[in-house]
mmCIF file of C-alpha atoms and ligand atoms in Angstrom:
data_model
loop_
_atom_site.group_PDB
_atom_site.id
_atom_site.type_symbol
_atom_site.label_atom_id
_atom_site.label_comp_id
_atom_site.label_asym_id
_atom_site.label_seq_id
_atom_site.Cartn_x
_atom_site.Cartn_y
_atom_site.Cartn_z
ATOM 1 C CA MET A 1 0.000 0.000 0.000
ATOM 2 C CA LYS A 2 1.300 3.416 -0.952
ATOM 3 C CA ASN A 3 0.897 6.241 1.509
ATOM 4 C CA LYS A 4 0.587 9.304 -0.767
ATOM 5 C CA PRO A 5 -2.714 9.733 -2.622
ATOM 6 C CA PHE A 6 -2.362 9.353 -6.387
ATOM 7 C CA LEU A 7 -3.012 12.653 -8.174
ATOM 8 C CA LEU A 8 -5.402 12.118 -11.050
ATOM 9 C CA VAL A 9 -6.037 15.287 -13.039
ATOM 10 C CA ALA A 10 -8.867 15.444 -15.579
ATOM 11 C CA ASN A 11 -8.151 18.230 -18.061
ATOM 12 C CA TRP A 12 -11.302 18.787 -20.104
ATOM 13 C CA LYS A 13 -9.689 21.483 -22.268
ATOM 14 C CA MET A 14 -12.349 23.322 -24.383
ATOM 15 C CA ASN A 15 -14.986 20.626 -23.813
ATOM 16 C CA PRO A 16 -17.909 20.028 -23.421
ATOM 17 C CA LEU A 17 -19.888 22.842 -25.024
ATOM 18 C CA THR A 18 -22.689 23.328 -22.514
ATOM 19 C CA LEU A 19 -23.109 23.454 -18.748
ATOM 20 C CA LYS A 20 -25.784 20.795 -19.092
ATOM 21 C CA GLU A 21 -23.347 18.396 -20.700
ATOM 22 C CA ALA A 22 -20.639 19.210 -18.115
ATOM 23 C CA ASP A 23 -23.175 18.538 -15.382
ATOM 24 C CA ARG A 24 -24.026 15.190 -16.962
ATOM 25 C CA ILE A 25 -20.331 14.194 -17.049
ATOM 26 C CA ILE A 26 -19.829 15.143 -13.381
ATOM 27 C CA LYS A 27 -22.906 13.198 -12.346
ATOM 28 C CA SER A 28 -21.820 10.056 -14.192
ATOM 29 C CA LEU A 29 -18.367 10.419 -12.699
ATOM 30 C CA GLU A 30 -19.812 10.640 -9.182
ATOM 31 C CA LYS A 31 -22.109 7.716 -9.867
ATOM 32 C CA GLY A 32 -19.244 5.593 -11.211
ATOM 33 C CA ILE A 33 -17.089 6.327 -8.153
ATOM 34 C CA ARG A 34 -19.997 5.595 -5.804
ATOM 35 C CA ALA A 35 -20.590 2.286 -7.577
ATOM 36 C CA MET A 36 -17.008 1.250 -6.823
ATOM 37 C CA ASN A 37 -18.069 1.313 -3.188
ATOM 38 C CA LYS A 38 -14.639 2.035 -1.734
ATOM 39 C CA LYS A 39 -14.794 3.976 1.492
ATOM 40 C CA ASP A 40 -11.134 4.925 1.303
ATOM 41 C CA PHE A 41 -11.358 6.031 -2.346
ATOM 42 C CA PHE A 42 -10.527 9.677 -1.704
ATOM 43 C CA GLN A 43 -7.705 8.776 0.649
ATOM 44 C CA LYS A 44 -6.071 6.869 -2.200
ATOM 45 C CA ILE A 45 -7.018 9.087 -5.124
ATOM 46 C CA ASP A 46 -6.750 12.852 -5.239
ATOM 47 C CA LEU A 47 -9.097 13.516 -8.161
ATOM 48 C CA VAL A 48 -8.941 16.982 -9.713
ATOM 49 C CA VAL A 49 -11.401 18.015 -12.406
ATOM 50 C CA CYS A 50 -10.432 20.967 -14.609
ATOM 51 C CA PRO A 51 -13.466 22.029 -16.643
ATOM 52 C CA PRO A 52 -13.611 25.142 -18.837
ATOM 53 C CA SER A 53 -13.507 28.174 -16.524
ATOM 54 C CA VAL A 54 -17.074 29.316 -17.287
ATOM 55 C CA PHE A 55 -18.353 26.121 -15.672
ATOM 56 C CA LEU A 56 -16.226 26.416 -12.526
ATOM 57 C CA GLY A 57 -18.323 27.026 -9.449
ATOM 58 C CA ARG A 58 -21.490 26.039 -11.336
ATOM 59 C CA LEU A 59 -21.115 22.256 -11.277
ATOM 60 C CA PRO A 60 -22.312 19.972 -8.465
ATOM 61 C CA ASN A 61 -19.862 20.294 -5.615
ATOM 62 C CA SER A 62 -19.112 16.646 -5.088
ATOM 63 C CA SER A 63 -17.765 15.917 -1.662
ATOM 64 C CA GLY A 64 -14.533 14.252 -2.450
ATOM 65 C CA PHE A 65 -12.968 15.612 -5.529
ATOM 66 C CA ASN A 66 -11.169 18.863 -6.210
ATOM 67 C CA TRP A 67 -11.392 21.480 -8.922
ATOM 68 C CA GLY A 68 -8.647 22.985 -10.996
ATOM 69 C CA ILE A 69 -8.390 25.878 -13.431
ATOM 70 C CA GLN A 70 -6.761 25.222 -16.800
ATOM 71 C CA ASN A 71 -4.906 28.523 -16.977
ATOM 72 C CA ILE A 72 -4.338 31.529 -14.743
ATOM 73 C CA HIS A 73 -2.981 35.067 -15.005
ATOM 74 C CA TRP A 74 0.020 36.159 -12.947
ATOM 75 C CA GLU A 75 -1.373 39.541 -11.917
ATOM 76 C CA THR A 76 -3.765 39.716 -9.009
ATOM 77 C CA ARG A 77 -6.338 42.032 -10.673
ATOM 78 C CA GLY A 78 -6.760 44.835 -13.158
ATOM 79 C CA ALA A 79 -6.950 45.648 -16.847
ATOM 80 C CA PHE A 80 -6.203 42.243 -18.368
ATOM 81 C CA THR A 81 -9.131 41.535 -20.672
ATOM 82 C CA GLY A 82 -10.055 37.885 -20.821
ATOM 83 C CA GLU A 83 -7.820 36.767 -17.957
ATOM 84 C CA LEU A 84 -8.583 35.176 -14.585
ATOM 85 C CA SER A 85 -6.703 35.692 -11.336
ATOM 86 C CA VAL A 86 -5.741 33.311 -8.553
ATOM 87 C CA LYS A 87 -8.309 34.822 -6.191
ATOM 88 C CA MET A 88 -11.062 34.320 -8.773
ATOM 89 C CA ALA A 89 -10.115 30.662 -9.163
ATOM 90 C CA GLU A 90 -10.090 30.240 -5.391
ATOM 91 C CA ASP A 91 -13.501 31.880 -5.182
ATOM 92 C CA ALA A 92 -14.751 29.372 -7.775
ATOM 93 C CA ARG A 93 -13.662 26.557 -5.403
ATOM 94 C CA CYS A 94 -10.403 25.653 -7.160
ATOM 95 C CA GLN A 95 -7.519 24.081 -5.304
ATOM 96 C CA TYR A 96 -5.286 23.572 -8.353
ATOM 97 C CA ALA A 97 -4.108 25.493 -11.419
ATOM 98 C CA ILE A 98 -2.565 24.003 -14.545
ATOM 99 C CA VAL A 99 0.363 26.145 -15.631
ATOM 100 C CA GLY A 100 2.341 26.061 -18.876
ATOM 101 C CA HIS A 101 0.317 23.446 -20.704
ATOM 102 C CA SER A 102 1.887 22.823 -24.118
ATOM 103 C CA GLU A 103 -1.308 23.950 -25.853
ATOM 104 C CA ARG A 104 -0.936 27.312 -24.111
ATOM 105 C CA ARG A 105 2.711 27.454 -25.132
ATOM 106 C CA LYS A 106 1.941 26.435 -28.731
ATOM 107 C CA PHE A 107 -1.266 28.343 -29.529
ATOM 108 C CA PHE A 108 -1.017 31.327 -27.193
ATOM 109 C CA GLY A 109 2.701 31.978 -27.217
ATOM 110 C CA GLU A 110 3.348 31.278 -23.525
ATOM 111 C CA LYS A 111 7.029 31.408 -22.701
ATOM 112 C CA ASP A 112 9.002 30.025 -19.775
ATOM 113 C CA GLN A 113 9.258 33.453 -18.172
ATOM 114 C CA GLY A 114 5.470 33.849 -18.109
ATOM 115 C CA VAL A 115 5.141 30.300 -16.807
ATOM 116 C CA ASN A 116 7.443 31.239 -13.951
ATOM 117 C CA GLN A 117 5.383 34.366 -13.157
ATOM 118 C CA LYS A 118 2.228 32.230 -13.060
ATOM 119 C CA ILE A 119 3.835 29.641 -10.773
ATOM 120 C CA LEU A 120 4.917 32.383 -8.370
ATOM 121 C CA SER A 121 1.469 33.938 -8.408
ATOM 122 C CA VAL A 122 -0.280 30.611 -7.787
ATOM 123 C CA LEU A 123 2.082 29.848 -4.917
ATOM 124 C CA GLY A 124 1.433 33.323 -3.519
ATOM 125 C CA GLY A 125 -2.211 32.298 -3.123
ATOM 126 C CA ASN A 126 -3.751 29.076 -1.941
ATOM 127 C CA LEU A 127 -3.708 27.106 -5.193
ATOM 128 C CA ASN A 128 -1.383 24.237 -6.014
ATOM 129 C CA PRO A 129 0.324 24.519 -9.386
ATOM 130 C CA ILE A 130 0.470 21.665 -11.888
ATOM 131 C CA LEU A 131 3.424 22.643 -14.049
ATOM 132 C CA CYS A 132 3.405 21.077 -17.525
ATOM 133 C CA ILE A 133 6.657 20.446 -19.346
ATOM 134 C CA GLY A 134 7.719 18.302 -22.279
ATOM 135 C CA GLU A 135 9.527 18.220 -25.588
ATOM 136 C CA THR A 136 8.171 18.526 -29.137
ATOM 137 C CA LYS A 137 8.476 15.776 -31.728
ATOM 138 C CA GLU A 138 11.438 17.518 -33.385
ATOM 139 C CA GLU A 139 13.213 17.895 -30.053
ATOM 140 C CA ARG A 140 12.657 14.228 -29.261
ATOM 141 C CA GLU A 141 14.005 13.221 -32.697
ATOM 142 C CA GLN A 142 17.086 15.320 -32.063
ATOM 143 C CA ASN A 143 17.619 13.686 -28.649
ATOM 144 C CA LYS A 144 17.006 16.972 -26.869
ATOM 145 C CA THR A 145 14.416 15.722 -24.359
ATOM 146 C CA ASN A 146 16.712 15.960 -21.338
ATOM 147 C CA ASP A 147 17.904 19.471 -22.171
ATOM 148 C CA VAL A 148 14.374 20.723 -22.822
ATOM 149 C CA VAL A 149 13.004 19.251 -19.601
ATOM 150 C CA LYS A 150 15.905 20.622 -17.573
ATOM 151 C CA ASN A 151 15.616 24.073 -19.059
ATOM 152 C CA GLN A 152 11.841 24.260 -18.603
ATOM 153 C CA ILE A 153 12.085 23.227 -14.942
ATOM 154 C CA TYR A 154 14.910 25.642 -14.154
ATOM 155 C CA GLN A 155 13.051 28.536 -15.718
ATOM 156 C CA ALA A 156 9.616 27.703 -14.325
ATOM 157 C CA LEU A 157 10.899 27.332 -10.770
ATOM 158 C CA GLN A 158 13.100 30.434 -10.586
ATOM 159 C CA ASN A 159 12.714 32.072 -7.170
ATOM 160 C CA VAL A 160 10.456 29.280 -5.952
ATOM 161 C CA SER A 161 11.387 28.420 -2.397
ATOM 162 C CA ALA A 162 12.043 24.809 -1.422
ATOM 163 C CA LEU A 163 9.289 25.119 1.159
ATOM 164 C CA ASN A 164 6.768 25.298 -1.681
ATOM 165 C CA LEU A 165 7.938 22.110 -3.415
ATOM 166 C CA PRO A 166 5.376 19.866 -1.670
ATOM 167 C CA ARG A 167 2.604 21.981 -3.250
ATOM 168 C CA ILE A 168 3.933 21.573 -6.778
ATOM 169 C CA ALA A 169 3.153 18.819 -9.267
ATOM 170 C CA ILE A 170 5.234 18.527 -12.417
ATOM 171 C CA ALA A 171 3.445 16.870 -15.321
ATOM 172 C CA TYR A 172 5.756 15.469 -17.964
ATOM 173 C CA GLU A 173 3.735 15.688 -21.156
ATOM 174 C CA PRO A 174 5.678 15.107 -24.358
ATOM 175 C CA VAL A 175 3.975 17.418 -26.841
ATOM 176 C CA TRP A 176 3.862 14.776 -29.584
ATOM 177 C CA ALA A 177 1.991 12.365 -27.296
ATOM 178 C CA ILE A 178 -0.805 14.769 -26.344
ATOM 179 C CA SER A 179 -4.355 14.617 -27.680
ATOM 180 C CA ASN A 180 -3.707 11.800 -30.073
ATOM 181 C CA MET A 181 -6.803 10.101 -28.773
ATOM 182 C CA SER A 182 -9.177 12.813 -29.942
ATOM 183 C CA ASN A 183 -7.878 12.434 -33.485
ATOM 184 C CA PRO A 184 -10.450 10.170 -35.183
ATOM 185 C CA ALA A 185 -7.830 9.025 -37.670
ATOM 186 C CA ILE A 186 -6.028 7.125 -34.947
ATOM 187 C CA GLN A 187 -9.010 5.756 -33.067
ATOM 188 C CA SER A 188 -9.522 2.080 -33.537
ATOM 189 C CA SER A 189 -12.795 0.661 -34.797
ATOM 190 C CA ASN A 190 -14.112 -0.544 -31.416
ATOM 191 C CA ASN A 191 -13.758 2.998 -30.073
ATOM 192 C CA THR A 192 -10.873 2.260 -27.747
ATOM 193 C CA TYR A 193 -7.768 4.208 -28.533
ATOM 194 C CA LEU A 194 -4.573 3.139 -30.168
ATOM 195 C CA ASN A 195 -1.490 3.420 -28.073
ATOM 196 C CA THR A 196 0.062 6.683 -29.119
ATOM 197 C CA ALA A 197 1.340 7.678 -25.702
ATOM 198 C CA ASP A 198 4.982 7.685 -24.694
ATOM 199 C CA SER A 199 6.376 4.342 -23.512
ATOM 200 C CA PRO A 200 6.368 3.607 -19.769
ATOM 201 C CA ASP A 201 10.143 3.014 -19.972
ATOM 202 C CA ASP A 202 10.835 6.428 -21.438
ATOM 203 C CA VAL A 203 8.480 8.065 -18.943
ATOM 204 C CA MET A 204 10.341 6.309 -16.153
ATOM 205 C CA GLY A 205 13.648 7.692 -17.475
ATOM 206 C CA VAL A 206 12.319 11.250 -17.601
ATOM 207 C CA THR A 207 10.763 10.935 -14.131
ATOM 208 C CA ILE A 208 14.144 9.931 -12.710
ATOM 209 C CA LEU A 209 15.722 12.848 -14.561
ATOM 210 C CA ILE A 210 13.176 15.310 -13.105
ATOM 211 C CA ARG A 211 13.944 14.080 -9.577
ATOM 212 C CA LYS A 212 17.640 14.531 -10.283
ATOM 213 C CA ILE A 213 17.142 18.066 -11.621
ATOM 214 C CA LEU A 214 15.118 19.028 -8.537
ATOM 215 C CA SER A 215 17.719 17.667 -6.163
ATOM 216 C CA GLN A 216 20.479 19.525 -8.029
ATOM 217 C CA MET A 217 18.466 22.737 -7.849
ATOM 218 C CA TYR A 218 17.452 22.504 -4.213
ATOM 219 C CA ARG A 219 19.913 20.148 -2.528
ATOM 220 C CA SER A 220 17.234 19.129 -0.084
ATOM 221 C CA ASP A 221 15.197 16.053 0.714
ATOM 222 C CA ILE A 222 12.053 18.093 0.384
ATOM 223 C CA THR A 223 12.244 17.635 -3.415
ATOM 224 C CA LYS A 224 10.875 14.116 -2.854
ATOM 225 C CA LYS A 225 7.570 15.736 -1.968
ATOM 226 C CA THR A 226 7.080 17.278 -5.405
ATOM 227 C CA LYS A 227 4.672 15.080 -7.324
ATOM 228 C CA ILE A 228 5.642 13.886 -10.787
ATOM 229 C CA LEU A 229 2.895 13.054 -13.261
ATOM 230 C CA TYR A 230 2.742 11.794 -16.797
ATOM 231 C CA GLY A 231 0.254 13.048 -19.409
ATOM 232 C CA GLY A 232 -0.302 12.310 -23.073
ATOM 233 C CA SER A 233 -2.913 9.967 -24.553
ATOM 234 C CA VAL A 234 -3.370 7.907 -21.410
ATOM 235 C CA SER A 235 -6.220 5.442 -21.941
ATOM 236 C CA GLN A 236 -7.648 2.353 -20.305
ATOM 237 C CA ARG A 237 -5.532 0.381 -22.768
ATOM 238 C CA ASN A 238 -2.150 1.735 -21.719
ATOM 239 C CA ILE A 239 -2.788 2.739 -18.081
ATOM 240 C CA ASP A 240 -1.366 -0.426 -16.534
ATOM 241 C CA GLY A 241 2.014 0.113 -18.159
ATOM 242 C CA PHE A 242 2.324 3.506 -16.469
ATOM 243 C CA LEU A 243 1.069 2.275 -13.102
ATOM 244 C CA ASP A 244 3.421 -0.707 -13.212
ATOM 245 C CA THR A 245 6.440 1.613 -13.299
ATOM 246 C CA ASP A 246 5.584 2.414 -9.656
ATOM 247 C CA ILE A 247 7.409 5.673 -10.044
ATOM 248 C CA LEU A 248 4.650 8.143 -10.925
ATOM 249 C CA ASP A 249 2.698 10.168 -8.360
ATOM 250 C CA GLY A 250 -0.154 10.795 -10.739
ATOM 251 C CA LEU A 251 -1.462 11.221 -14.278
ATOM 252 C CA LEU A 252 -2.875 14.134 -16.268
ATOM 253 C CA ILE A 253 -5.643 12.930 -18.518
ATOM 254 C CA GLY A 254 -7.274 14.906 -21.310
ATOM 255 C CA GLY A 255 -9.489 13.213 -23.897
ATOM 256 C CA ALA A 256 -10.139 10.062 -21.888
ATOM 257 C CA SER A 257 -11.426 12.053 -18.893
ATOM 258 C CA LEU A 258 -14.488 13.139 -20.876
ATOM 259 C CA SER A 259 -15.677 9.633 -21.631
ATOM 260 C CA MET A 260 -16.786 7.600 -18.632
ATOM 261 C CA PHE A 261 -16.290 4.495 -20.762
ATOM 262 C CA GLU A 262 -12.573 5.371 -20.675
ATOM 263 C CA PHE A 263 -12.203 7.309 -17.460
ATOM 264 C CA LEU A 264 -13.906 5.034 -14.936
ATOM 265 C CA PRO A 265 -11.723 2.004 -15.780
ATOM 266 C CA ILE A 266 -8.676 4.311 -15.541
ATOM 267 C CA ILE A 267 -9.780 5.528 -12.096
ATOM 268 C CA LYS A 268 -10.399 1.963 -10.987
ATOM 269 C CA SER A 269 -6.931 0.834 -12.118
ATOM 270 C CA CYS A 270 -5.350 3.743 -10.223
ATOM 271 C CA TYR A 271 -7.290 2.897 -7.063
ATOM 272 C CA GLU A 272 -6.316 -0.778 -7.285
ATOM 273 C CA ASN A 273 -2.686 0.099 -7.856
ATOM 274 C CA ARG A 274 -2.743 2.394 -4.836
ATOM 275 C CA SER A 275 -4.281 -0.319 -2.691
ATOM 276 C CA LYS A 276 -1.638 -2.958 -3.407
HETATM 277 P P1 PGA B 301 -4.618 13.817 -23.654
HETATM 278 O O1 PGA B 301 -4.290 15.208 -22.989
HETATM 279 O O2 PGA B 301 -4.817 12.825 -22.546
HETATM 280 O O3 PGA B 301 -5.873 14.063 -24.454
HETATM 281 O O4 PGA B 301 -3.464 13.470 -24.520
HETATM 282 C C1 PGA B 301 -3.421 15.317 -21.911
HETATM 283 C C2 PGA B 301 -3.216 16.782 -21.648
HETATM 284 O O5 PGA B 301 -2.761 17.476 -22.510
HETATM 285 O O6 PGA B 301 -3.595 17.317 -20.621
#
């Protein structure tokens, strides 16, 4: 039995399109968890749902799981059209904030410096940051994964005190492995997803590297308390490979978290792995 709860983050991205549909997903999620009938479920699994911001605070407030915001601004308030502050996310019942997701970096030009400002702002409030890092396909092909990961962590955590490390989760999400499941061209005929995620062995290697980078940066045992997650096309088909590594503290799940056909078996596997 493992003593830390497993951090399972459901990143809904820009889905679903209506509050009614979001409500339906939350209710089937709650029902599925209830049906598992495990009294210690929420001691073993720290489940964080990150819906689109307009739905935050308007969905059933399930006793048990937590809410996260998919993006946050670094300033506390003011003339920043379209942005949301840490206090606003807290007021909408969030405990977590995703920072530096590769889709933000790719489509909205987020840079490491801005990621660092967001991390500092989140830590200045009461939210826990989930920092996303990972290399592109080209970088992987050029064997630059280690350099990219190291650089992103160093920049994102500038001026972050060691005392805050237990609040931080680092999600390793290779860019090329993300959102492959929502691409119909690579879905298999029986509606389960083809394995387009990174391999558990490679993820294990990068997880060890992240631990090493943290201990070089902070030279303290407290770095062990930072959670390390994997994300990128995790499905019920490939989940066991990641859990079997026994090295991850959690998973960040996009596409599969919107389908209870996918997500409930994933949750169940995580619970069982945590109960071993
Ligand atoms: P995915 O997304 O599971 O759909 O690949 C993961 C993420 O980007 O958060």
